Amino acid sequence: MATKLPSRYGKETQVEETGAEAKSQMTADDSVHKGEDILAMQDLDPALNAKMHLVNNAIDEIGWTNYHWKLFVLNGFGYAVDSLITLIQSNIAAPAFKEFGSVGYANGQNIASYAGLLVGAIFWGFGADIIGRRWAFNVSLFICSTAAIVAGAAPSWPSLGFFVALVGFGGGGNLVLDTTVFLEYLPGNKQWVLTLMACWWGFGQAITGFICWGFLVPKKWNCDLEGVICPRSSNMGWRYVYFTAGALVFVLSVLRVTIVRLKETPKYQLTEGDDAALVQNLQSLAKRYNRPCSLTLEQLEACGRIQGTHGDSRFSLSEFKVHLSGLFATKKIGLSTTLIWLSWTLIGLAYPLFYVFLSYVHWAPLPLVLSLIIRITARTWRFVV
């Protein structure tokens, strides 16, 4: 028989039950919130929707714990590292370009970095649905740190661009997963904490500034950019920046694997059909912090079997199509996806413009910088008038 399952969003879902016991278990839920979930999948996969509500209610029942504080710091450091490691190329571009004979495109490292970020975000974004959040979360940061260290030893401008792109490849994936992993553990009334991750982004940029200040200012490590000859022995500053930043990120990569042993997220375990591991994960979290958790395996099994979330092969084009189609499963989900993509596209257009010109402003003679500022100010005033 069918029973209406109360959801955390105030909507109801029809769920096929096997008996009165399952009915009483599924309705044992007091976490009902107002509003409408635009990601609800009642018409597409009722079992997945019902199970997702049960898991969300269980996470709400457990509430905020010290484990969430650890995740906030753990993922926050990852967010700061992404900011740190991707900003470096803007600061070292001018001295590196001078050392390699000013051959090529001076802003090529910006292109390499953002190309790597794009590919990394796409690859690890879909990859995390295939190999799991935990593996993608840890491996992407190790790639980022290793590539940064090797970039400091680059023998040419093209090779530097390759490793900068590889840094972006790891950083782009880690950037996606920092917020995803954190969000999938958050109770509903604490999801606003996700916005505080932006504070870590600024923290990472501040660290980049201090590292660059320490190595790009002393004359003993930097060439005179107005000179003709700039040998490597006199221009080690930008390399020390990459060595230091890469080593710092590598240490953080090791610490977040050894100190906070991240378990697979409940949402991923749910979509994989691993209900037993999901229940064990949440029950152990509740037991560790002395919190209630009424979710049982029987409740999840009573919801039925979810539809397949993978293609014929996990490493095939059909797998990619399955996950891509999920972003447009309904009109509301498609609209949400489009708006999110549009907002990030606009950020992607505006954000790099500053860093493209940053190296020019930093290394240009002071009179030229002042003249440029005066011209821009006068032009802006003219447009306003």
PDB file of N, CA and C in Angstrom, residues 7-11 33-42 332-333:
ATOM      1  N   SER A   7       8.218  15.284   4.140  1.00  0.00           N
ATOM      2  CA  SER A   7       9.569  15.690   3.757  1.00  0.00           C
ATOM      3  C   SER A   7       9.990  16.914   4.523  1.00  0.00           C
ATOM      4  N   ARG A   8      11.290  17.204   4.470  1.00  0.00           N
ATOM      5  CA  ARG A   8      11.836  18.365   5.157  1.00  0.00           C
ATOM      6  C   ARG A   8      11.416  19.656   4.474  1.00  0.00           C
ATOM      7  N   TYR A   9      10.808  19.578   3.297  1.00  0.00           N
ATOM      8  CA  TYR A   9      10.440  20.768   2.556  1.00  0.00           C
ATOM      9  C   TYR A   9       8.924  20.996   2.531  1.00  0.00           C
ATOM     10  N   GLY A  10       8.202  20.232   3.324  1.00  0.00           N
ATOM     11  CA  GLY A  10       6.770  20.472   3.404  1.00  0.00           C
ATOM     12  C   GLY A  10       5.975  19.823   2.299  1.00  0.00           C
ATOM     13  N   LYS A  11       6.622  19.022   1.458  1.00  0.00           N
ATOM     14  CA  LYS A  11       5.908  18.333   0.387  1.00  0.00           C
ATOM     15  C   LYS A  11       5.749  16.869   0.784  1.00  0.00           C
ATOM     16  N   HIS A  33      10.104  21.453   7.190  1.00  0.00           N
ATOM     17  CA  HIS A  33      10.359  22.861   6.963  1.00  0.00           C
ATOM     18  C   HIS A  33       9.451  23.366   5.855  1.00  0.00           C
ATOM     19  N   LYS A  34       9.196  24.627   5.879  1.00  0.00           N
ATOM     20  CA  LYS A  34       8.391  25.251   4.852  1.00  0.00           C
ATOM     21  C   LYS A  34       9.220  25.504   3.614  1.00  0.00           C
ATOM     22  N   GLY A  35       8.522  25.592   2.474  1.00  0.00           N
ATOM     23  CA  GLY A  35       9.218  25.889   1.239  1.00  0.00           C
ATOM     24  C   GLY A  35       9.113  24.731   0.273  1.00  0.00           C
ATOM     25  N   GLU A  36       9.664  24.909  -0.881  1.00  0.00           N
ATOM     26  CA  GLU A  36       9.589  23.907  -1.934  1.00  0.00           C
ATOM     27  C   GLU A  36      10.985  23.584  -2.416  1.00  0.00           C
ATOM     28  N   ASP A  37      11.273  22.308  -2.520  1.00  0.00           N
ATOM     29  CA  ASP A  37      12.574  21.859  -2.982  1.00  0.00           C
ATOM     30  C   ASP A  37      12.561  21.793  -4.507  1.00  0.00           C
ATOM     31  N   ILE A  38      13.306  22.667  -5.158  1.00  0.00           N
ATOM     32  CA  ILE A  38      13.313  22.665  -6.620  1.00  0.00           C
ATOM     33  C   ILE A  38      14.049  21.453  -7.172  1.00  0.00           C
ATOM     34  N   LEU A  39      14.795  20.753  -6.311  1.00  0.00           N
ATOM     35  CA  LEU A  39      15.518  19.575  -6.771  1.00  0.00           C
ATOM     36  C   LEU A  39      14.732  18.290  -6.533  1.00  0.00           C
ATOM     37  N   ALA A  40      13.481  18.418  -6.089  1.00  0.00           N
ATOM     38  CA  ALA A  40      12.672  17.232  -5.841  1.00  0.00           C
ATOM     39  C   ALA A  40      12.499  16.429  -7.125  1.00  0.00           C
ATOM     40  N   MET A  41      12.536  15.100  -6.985  1.00  0.00           N
ATOM     41  CA  MET A  41      12.520  14.225  -8.158  1.00  0.00           C
ATOM     42  C   MET A  41      11.328  13.264  -8.110  1.00  0.00           C
ATOM     43  N   GLN A  42      10.173  13.729  -7.571  1.00  0.00           N
ATOM     44  CA  GLN A  42       9.046  12.818  -7.402  1.00  0.00           C
ATOM     45  C   GLN A  42       8.648  12.139  -8.696  1.00  0.00           C
ATOM     46  N   LYS A 332      12.689  23.308 -13.571  1.00  0.00           N
ATOM     47  CA  LYS A 332      13.243  24.106 -12.484  1.00  0.00           C
ATOM     48  C   LYS A 332      14.719  23.797 -12.264  1.00  0.00           C
ATOM     49  N   ILE A 333      15.074  22.524 -12.347  1.00  0.00           N
ATOM     50  CA  ILE A 333      16.482  22.165 -12.201  1.00  0.00           C
ATOM     51  C   ILE A 333      17.291  22.738 -13.358  1.00  0.00           C
TER      52      ILE A 333
END
